[in-house]
Tab-separated table of C-alpha atoms in Angstrom:
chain	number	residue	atom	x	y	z
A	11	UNK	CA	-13.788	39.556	-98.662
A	12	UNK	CA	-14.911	38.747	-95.526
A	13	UNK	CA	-14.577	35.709	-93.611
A	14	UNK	CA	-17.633	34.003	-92.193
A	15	UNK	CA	-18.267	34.285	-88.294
A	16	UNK	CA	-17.951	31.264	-86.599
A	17	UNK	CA	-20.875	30.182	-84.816
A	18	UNK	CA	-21.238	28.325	-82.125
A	19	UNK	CA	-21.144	24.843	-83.035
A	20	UNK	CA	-17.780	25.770	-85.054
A	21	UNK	CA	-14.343	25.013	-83.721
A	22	UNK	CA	-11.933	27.603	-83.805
A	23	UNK	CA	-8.316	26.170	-84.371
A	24	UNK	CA	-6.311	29.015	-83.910
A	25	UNK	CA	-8.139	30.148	-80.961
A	26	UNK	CA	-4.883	31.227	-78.299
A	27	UNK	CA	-4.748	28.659	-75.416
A	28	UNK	CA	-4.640	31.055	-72.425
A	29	UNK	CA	-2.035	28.557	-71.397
A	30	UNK	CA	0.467	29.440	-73.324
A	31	UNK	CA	-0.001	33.259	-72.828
A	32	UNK	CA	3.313	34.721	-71.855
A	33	UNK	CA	2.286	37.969	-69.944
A	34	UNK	CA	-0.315	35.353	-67.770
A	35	UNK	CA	1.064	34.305	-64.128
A	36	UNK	CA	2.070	30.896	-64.233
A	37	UNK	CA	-0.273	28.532	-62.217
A	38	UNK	CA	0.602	28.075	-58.692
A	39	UNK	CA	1.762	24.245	-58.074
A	40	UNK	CA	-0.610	21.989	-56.570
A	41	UNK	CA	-0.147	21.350	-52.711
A	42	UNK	CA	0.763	17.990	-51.805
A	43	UNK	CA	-1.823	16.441	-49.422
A	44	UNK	CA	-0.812	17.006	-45.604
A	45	UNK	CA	0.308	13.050	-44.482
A	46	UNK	CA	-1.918	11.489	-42.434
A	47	UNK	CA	-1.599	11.944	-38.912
A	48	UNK	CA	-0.088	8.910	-37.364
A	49	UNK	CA	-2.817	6.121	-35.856
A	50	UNK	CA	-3.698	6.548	-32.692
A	51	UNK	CA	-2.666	3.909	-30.016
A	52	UNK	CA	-4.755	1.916	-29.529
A	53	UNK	CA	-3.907	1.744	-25.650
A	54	UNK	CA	-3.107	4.137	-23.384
A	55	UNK	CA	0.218	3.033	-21.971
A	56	UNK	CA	0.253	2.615	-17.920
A	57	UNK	CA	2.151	5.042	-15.968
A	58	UNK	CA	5.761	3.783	-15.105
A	59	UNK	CA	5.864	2.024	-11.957
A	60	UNK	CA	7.728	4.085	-8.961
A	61	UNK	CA	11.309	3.250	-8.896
A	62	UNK	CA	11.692	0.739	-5.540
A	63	UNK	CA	14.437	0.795	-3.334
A	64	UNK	CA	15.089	-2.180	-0.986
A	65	UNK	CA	14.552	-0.848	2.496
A	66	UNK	CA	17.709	-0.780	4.817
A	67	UNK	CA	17.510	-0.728	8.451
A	68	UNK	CA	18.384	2.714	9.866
A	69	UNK	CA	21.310	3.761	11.733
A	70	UNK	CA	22.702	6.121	14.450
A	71	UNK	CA	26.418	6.917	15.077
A	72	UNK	CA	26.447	4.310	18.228
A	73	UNK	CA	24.804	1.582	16.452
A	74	UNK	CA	27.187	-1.137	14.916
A	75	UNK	CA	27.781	-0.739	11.154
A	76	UNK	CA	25.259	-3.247	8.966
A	77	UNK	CA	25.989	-6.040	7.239
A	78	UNK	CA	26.144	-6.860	3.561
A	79	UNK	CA	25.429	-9.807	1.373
A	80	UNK	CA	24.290	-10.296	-2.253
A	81	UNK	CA	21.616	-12.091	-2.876
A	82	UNK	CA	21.057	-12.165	-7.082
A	83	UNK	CA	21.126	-8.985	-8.620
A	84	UNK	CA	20.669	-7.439	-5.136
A	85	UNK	CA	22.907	-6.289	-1.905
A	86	UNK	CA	21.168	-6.386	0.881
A	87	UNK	CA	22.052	-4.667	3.789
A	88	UNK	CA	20.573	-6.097	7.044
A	89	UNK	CA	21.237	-5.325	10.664
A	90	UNK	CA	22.900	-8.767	12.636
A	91	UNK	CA	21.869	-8.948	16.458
A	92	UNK	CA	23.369	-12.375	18.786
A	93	UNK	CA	21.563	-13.536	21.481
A	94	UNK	CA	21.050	-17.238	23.138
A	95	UNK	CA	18.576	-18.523	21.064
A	96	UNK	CA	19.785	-21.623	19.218
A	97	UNK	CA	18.841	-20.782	15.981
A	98	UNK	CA	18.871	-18.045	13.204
A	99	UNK	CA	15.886	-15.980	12.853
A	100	UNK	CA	14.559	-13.239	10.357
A	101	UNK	CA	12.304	-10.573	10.603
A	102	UNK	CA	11.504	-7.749	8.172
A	103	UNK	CA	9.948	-4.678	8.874
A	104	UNK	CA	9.730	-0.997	6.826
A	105	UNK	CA	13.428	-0.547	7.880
A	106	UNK	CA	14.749	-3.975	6.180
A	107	UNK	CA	15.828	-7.170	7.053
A	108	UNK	CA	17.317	-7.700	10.777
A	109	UNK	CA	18.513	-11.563	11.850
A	110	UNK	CA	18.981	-12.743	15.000
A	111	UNK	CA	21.808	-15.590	15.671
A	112	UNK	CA	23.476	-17.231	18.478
A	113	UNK	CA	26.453	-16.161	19.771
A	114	UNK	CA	28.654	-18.974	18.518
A	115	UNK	CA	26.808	-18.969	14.918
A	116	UNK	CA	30.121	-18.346	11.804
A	117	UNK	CA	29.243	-15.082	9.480
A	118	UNK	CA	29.646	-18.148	6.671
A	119	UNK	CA	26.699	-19.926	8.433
A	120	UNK	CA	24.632	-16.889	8.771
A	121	UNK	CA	25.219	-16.175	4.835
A	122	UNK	CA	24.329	-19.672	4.394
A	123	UNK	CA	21.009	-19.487	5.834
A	124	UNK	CA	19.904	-16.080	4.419
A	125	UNK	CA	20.805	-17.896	0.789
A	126	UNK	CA	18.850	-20.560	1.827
A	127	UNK	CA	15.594	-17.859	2.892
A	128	UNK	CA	16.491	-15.534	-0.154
A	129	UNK	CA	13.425	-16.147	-2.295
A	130	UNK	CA	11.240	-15.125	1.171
A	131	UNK	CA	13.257	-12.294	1.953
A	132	UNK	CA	13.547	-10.662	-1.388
A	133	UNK	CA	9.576	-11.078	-2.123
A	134	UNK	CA	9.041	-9.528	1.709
A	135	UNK	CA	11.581	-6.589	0.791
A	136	UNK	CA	10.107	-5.814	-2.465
A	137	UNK	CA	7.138	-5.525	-0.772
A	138	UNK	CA	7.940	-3.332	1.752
A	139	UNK	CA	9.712	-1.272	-0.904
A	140	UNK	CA	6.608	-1.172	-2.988
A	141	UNK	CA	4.748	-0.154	-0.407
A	142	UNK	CA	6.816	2.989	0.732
A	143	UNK	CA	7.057	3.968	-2.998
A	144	UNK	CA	3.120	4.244	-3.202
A	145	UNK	CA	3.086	5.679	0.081
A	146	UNK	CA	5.798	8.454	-1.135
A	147	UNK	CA	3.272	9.115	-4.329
A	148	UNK	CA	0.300	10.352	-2.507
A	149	UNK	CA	-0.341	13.521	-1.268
A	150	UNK	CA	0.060	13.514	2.702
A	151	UNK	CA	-3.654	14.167	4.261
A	152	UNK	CA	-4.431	17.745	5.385
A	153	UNK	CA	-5.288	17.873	8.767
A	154	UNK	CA	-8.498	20.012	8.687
A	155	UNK	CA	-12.117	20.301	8.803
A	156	UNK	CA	-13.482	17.462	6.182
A	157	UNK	CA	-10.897	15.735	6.227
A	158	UNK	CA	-11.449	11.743	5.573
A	159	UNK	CA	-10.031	9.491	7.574
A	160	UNK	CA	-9.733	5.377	6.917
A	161	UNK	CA	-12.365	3.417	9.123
A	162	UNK	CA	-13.280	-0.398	8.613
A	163	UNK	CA	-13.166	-0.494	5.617
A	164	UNK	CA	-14.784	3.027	4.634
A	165	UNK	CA	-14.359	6.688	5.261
A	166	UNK	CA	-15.168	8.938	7.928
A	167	UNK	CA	-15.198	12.681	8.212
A	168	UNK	CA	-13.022	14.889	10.961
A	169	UNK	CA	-15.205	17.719	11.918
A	170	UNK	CA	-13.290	19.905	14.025
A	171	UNK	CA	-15.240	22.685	16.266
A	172	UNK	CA	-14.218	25.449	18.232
A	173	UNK	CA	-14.955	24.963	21.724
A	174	UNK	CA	-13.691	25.495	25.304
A	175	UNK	CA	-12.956	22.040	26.573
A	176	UNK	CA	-11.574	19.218	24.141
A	177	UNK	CA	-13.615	16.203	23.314
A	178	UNK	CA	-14.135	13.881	20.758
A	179	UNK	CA	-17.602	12.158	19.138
A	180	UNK	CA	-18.288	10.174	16.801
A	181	UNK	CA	-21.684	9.941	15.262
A	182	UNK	CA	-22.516	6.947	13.145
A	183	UNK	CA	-24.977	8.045	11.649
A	184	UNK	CA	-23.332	10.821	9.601
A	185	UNK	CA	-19.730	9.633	10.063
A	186	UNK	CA	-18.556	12.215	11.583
A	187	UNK	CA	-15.631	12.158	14.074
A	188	UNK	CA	-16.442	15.629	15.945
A	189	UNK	CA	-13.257	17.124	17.429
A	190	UNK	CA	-13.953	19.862	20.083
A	191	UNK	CA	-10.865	22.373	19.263
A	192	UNK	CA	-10.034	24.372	22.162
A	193	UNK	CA	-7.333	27.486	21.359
A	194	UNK	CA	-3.648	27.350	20.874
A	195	UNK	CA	-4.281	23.904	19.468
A	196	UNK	CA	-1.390	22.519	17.292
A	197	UNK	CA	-1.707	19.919	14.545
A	198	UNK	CA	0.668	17.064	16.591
A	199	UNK	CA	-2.398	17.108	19.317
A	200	UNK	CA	-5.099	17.026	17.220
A	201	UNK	CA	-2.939	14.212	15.198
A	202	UNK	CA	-2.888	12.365	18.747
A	203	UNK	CA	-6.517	13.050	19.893
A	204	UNK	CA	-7.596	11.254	16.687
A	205	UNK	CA	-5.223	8.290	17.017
A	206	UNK	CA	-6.303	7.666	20.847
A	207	UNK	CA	-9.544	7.723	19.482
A	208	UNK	CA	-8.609	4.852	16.898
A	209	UNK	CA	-6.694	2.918	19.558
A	210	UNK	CA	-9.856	2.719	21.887
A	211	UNK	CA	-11.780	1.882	18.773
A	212	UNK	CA	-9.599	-0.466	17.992
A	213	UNK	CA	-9.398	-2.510	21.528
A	214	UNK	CA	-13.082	-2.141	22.009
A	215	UNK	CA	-13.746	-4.009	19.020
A	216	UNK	CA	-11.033	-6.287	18.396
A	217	UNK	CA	-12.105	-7.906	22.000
A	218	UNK	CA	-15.100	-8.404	20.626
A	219	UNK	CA	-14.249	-10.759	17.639
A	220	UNK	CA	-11.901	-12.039	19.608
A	221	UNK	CA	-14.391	-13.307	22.376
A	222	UNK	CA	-16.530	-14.135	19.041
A	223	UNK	CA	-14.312	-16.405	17.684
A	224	UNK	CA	-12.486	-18.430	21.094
A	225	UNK	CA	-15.126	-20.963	21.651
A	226	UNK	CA	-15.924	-21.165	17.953
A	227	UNK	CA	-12.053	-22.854	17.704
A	228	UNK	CA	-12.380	-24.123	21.170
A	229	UNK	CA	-9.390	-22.175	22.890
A	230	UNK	CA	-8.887	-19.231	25.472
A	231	UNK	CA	-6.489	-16.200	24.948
A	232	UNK	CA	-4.714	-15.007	28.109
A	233	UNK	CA	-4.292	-10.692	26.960
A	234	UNK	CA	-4.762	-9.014	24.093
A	235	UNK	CA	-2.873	-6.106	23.762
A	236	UNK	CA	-2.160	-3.409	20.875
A	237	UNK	CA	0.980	-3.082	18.333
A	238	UNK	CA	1.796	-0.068	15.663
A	239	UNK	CA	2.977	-2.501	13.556
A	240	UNK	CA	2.376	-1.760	9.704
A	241	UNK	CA	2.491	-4.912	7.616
A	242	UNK	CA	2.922	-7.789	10.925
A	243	UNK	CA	-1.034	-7.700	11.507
A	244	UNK	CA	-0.752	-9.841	14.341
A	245	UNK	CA	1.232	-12.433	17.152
A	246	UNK	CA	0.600	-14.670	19.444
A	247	UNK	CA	2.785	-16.433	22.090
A	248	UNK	CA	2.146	-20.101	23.612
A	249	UNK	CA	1.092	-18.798	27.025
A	250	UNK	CA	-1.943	-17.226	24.941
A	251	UNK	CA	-0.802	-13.489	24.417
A	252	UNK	CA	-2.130	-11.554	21.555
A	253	UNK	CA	-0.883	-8.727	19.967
A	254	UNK	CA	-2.920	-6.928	16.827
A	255	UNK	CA	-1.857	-3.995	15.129
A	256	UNK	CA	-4.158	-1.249	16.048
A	257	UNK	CA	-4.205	-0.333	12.135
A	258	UNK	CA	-6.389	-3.177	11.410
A	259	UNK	CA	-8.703	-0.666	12.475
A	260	UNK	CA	-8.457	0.905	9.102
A	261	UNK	CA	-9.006	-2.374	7.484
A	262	UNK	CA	-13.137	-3.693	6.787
A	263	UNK	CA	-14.580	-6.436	9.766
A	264	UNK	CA	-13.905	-9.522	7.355
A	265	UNK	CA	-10.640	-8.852	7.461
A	266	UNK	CA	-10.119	-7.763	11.085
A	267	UNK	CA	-12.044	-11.310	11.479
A	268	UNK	CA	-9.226	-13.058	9.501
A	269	UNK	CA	-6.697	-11.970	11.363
A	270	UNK	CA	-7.848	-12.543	14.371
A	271	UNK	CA	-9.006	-16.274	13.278
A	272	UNK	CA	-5.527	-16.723	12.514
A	273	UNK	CA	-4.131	-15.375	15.313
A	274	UNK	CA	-6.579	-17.456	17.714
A	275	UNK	CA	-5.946	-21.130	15.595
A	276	UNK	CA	-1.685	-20.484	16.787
A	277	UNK	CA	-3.194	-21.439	20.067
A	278	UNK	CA	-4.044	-25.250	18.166
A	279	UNK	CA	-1.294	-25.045	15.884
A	280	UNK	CA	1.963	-22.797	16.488
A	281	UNK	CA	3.077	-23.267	12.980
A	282	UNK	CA	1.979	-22.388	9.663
A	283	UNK	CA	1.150	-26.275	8.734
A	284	UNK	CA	-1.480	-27.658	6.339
A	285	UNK	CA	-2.510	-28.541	9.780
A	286	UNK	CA	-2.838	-24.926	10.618
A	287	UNK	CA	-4.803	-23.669	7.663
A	288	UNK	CA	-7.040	-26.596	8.293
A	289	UNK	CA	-8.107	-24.895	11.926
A	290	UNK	CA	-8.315	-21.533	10.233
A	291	UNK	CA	-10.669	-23.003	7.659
A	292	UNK	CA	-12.958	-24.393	10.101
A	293	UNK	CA	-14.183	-21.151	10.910
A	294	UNK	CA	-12.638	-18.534	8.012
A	295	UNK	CA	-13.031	-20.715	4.905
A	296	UNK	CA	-11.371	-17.322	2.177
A	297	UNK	CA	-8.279	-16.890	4.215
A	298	UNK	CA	-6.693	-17.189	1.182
A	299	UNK	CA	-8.780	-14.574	-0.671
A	300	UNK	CA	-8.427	-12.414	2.793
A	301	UNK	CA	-4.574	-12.796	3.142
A	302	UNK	CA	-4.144	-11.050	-0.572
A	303	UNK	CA	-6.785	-8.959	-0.532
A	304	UNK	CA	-4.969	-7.350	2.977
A	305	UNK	CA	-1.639	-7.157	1.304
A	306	UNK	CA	-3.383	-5.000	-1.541
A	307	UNK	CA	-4.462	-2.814	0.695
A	308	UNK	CA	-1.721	-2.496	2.726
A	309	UNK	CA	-0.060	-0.635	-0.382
A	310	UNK	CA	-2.775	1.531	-0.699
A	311	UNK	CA	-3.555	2.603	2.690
A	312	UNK	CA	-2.264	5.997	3.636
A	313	UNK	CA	0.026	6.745	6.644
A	314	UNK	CA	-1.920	8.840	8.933
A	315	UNK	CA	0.788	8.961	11.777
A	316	UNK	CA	4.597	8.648	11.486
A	317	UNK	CA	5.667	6.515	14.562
């Protein structure tokens, strides 16, 4: 007897589930899903800021040891001077804090007045410490043909040429300082053909704001004469003696014009009094905006010559 052929549209119970074959390869598990990858940030974070180190004023084996004090979280080391002048005075430069007191002026009273100044001179040595950290960050400049070199505000380009006799051009129209190089010519000369250059540039047009701006505030300047100075823009004495860092040259007009504005009003007002900034005004109404935006830059600019 035969049984019927299923057809198509017949189930067939005892068909073998290939599942449960034993001589088939079990299935290979199922993968789990990779994890996501982890969100990306959604800002980039900054670089870390350089580490600063309060300056210190340097020392050779015959200078007197510094001094030390604490001011907050910090010891200072400055360098202590006497002299006759009745009071105590503080300057700070790239190499730190250095005060100046009379001869008969106590240690305790000299502590006692740096306290009283330590919000000033902390903010001033931070600032000069921030500013050498920068400068330490770039890459020095390369002294060679296309090389581009700070000028009011902009950049010109050192072109140097071989040639038999030295000289030096600039051309404003392309902005190109042209340096005749003669042979056997070292870098340090070449380094001090360009900064002569900078220092005439500098006098020849820092006399001419300055003879801009006299009758505007109604006074007369004795001399004007040059500094290297790399933060303390500017000075001025009572007999009418003006000193401007060179630099400034660096630096665009409107701010060479505030400095030089403020340099001009000590001759009205030797002080920094509301007073003061009222005779500044007159003529330079942004010296505010001026006085940070040259700070800024003054951590920016590069050193071009070690002095």
């Amino acid at each position: 007897m035969h049984s019927p052929k299923p057809d198509g549209s017949q189930l067939d119970l005892f068909a073998r589930d290939p599942r449960l074959d034993p001589w088939r390869a079990p299935a290979a598990p199922a993968e789990k899903p990779a994890p996501p990858p982890p969100p990306l940030p959604l800002f980039k974070a900054p670089p870390a800021p350089p580490r600063i180190t309060l300056p210190s004023p340097p020392r050779t084996a015959d200078d007197p040891p510094l001094k030390r004090i604490v001011l907050g979280q910090y010891a200072v080391d400055y360098e202590l001077k006497r002299s006759t002048r009745r009071s105590i005075g503080f300057m700070i430069d790239d190499g730190g804090l250095h005060v100046t007191a009379p001869r008969r002026a106590t240690q305790p009273s000299i502590e006692e007045a740096i306290r009283a100044k330590q919000r000033w001179i902390l903010t001033k040595l931070h600032e000069r410490g921030e500013r050498r950290a920068r400068q330490a960050q770039r890459e020095p400049l390369r002294w060679e043909d296309g090389a581009r070199l700070p000028y009011l505000g902009g950049e010109i380009v050192l072109r140097l040429e071989p040639a038999a006799r030295s000289h030096c051009v600039f051309d404003p129209e392309s902005r190109e300082l042209r340096i005749g190089v003669t042979a056997g010519l070292s870098e340090w000369q070449l380094k001090e053909r360009v900064k002569l250059w900078f220092h005439a540039e500098a006098k020849r047009l820092f006399t001419e704001r300055l003879d801009l701006f006299a009758p505007q505030l109604d006074v007369h300047y004795r001399s004007m004469t040059l500094s290297s100075a790399g933060t303390r823009w500017g000075s001025c004495t009572v007999a009418g003696n003006i000193r401007l860092s060179w630099r400034l040259i660096h630096y665009p007009l409107a701010l060479i014009d505030y400095v030089v504005v403020h340099e001009l009003a000590h001759l009205r007002e030797m002080n920094h009094s509301p007073a003061f900034w009222a005779v500044v005004g007159s003529v330079y109404r942004d010296y505010d905006g001026a006085r940070l935006e040259l700070r800024r830059r003054s951590h920016e600019m590069p050193v071009l010559f070690v002095e």
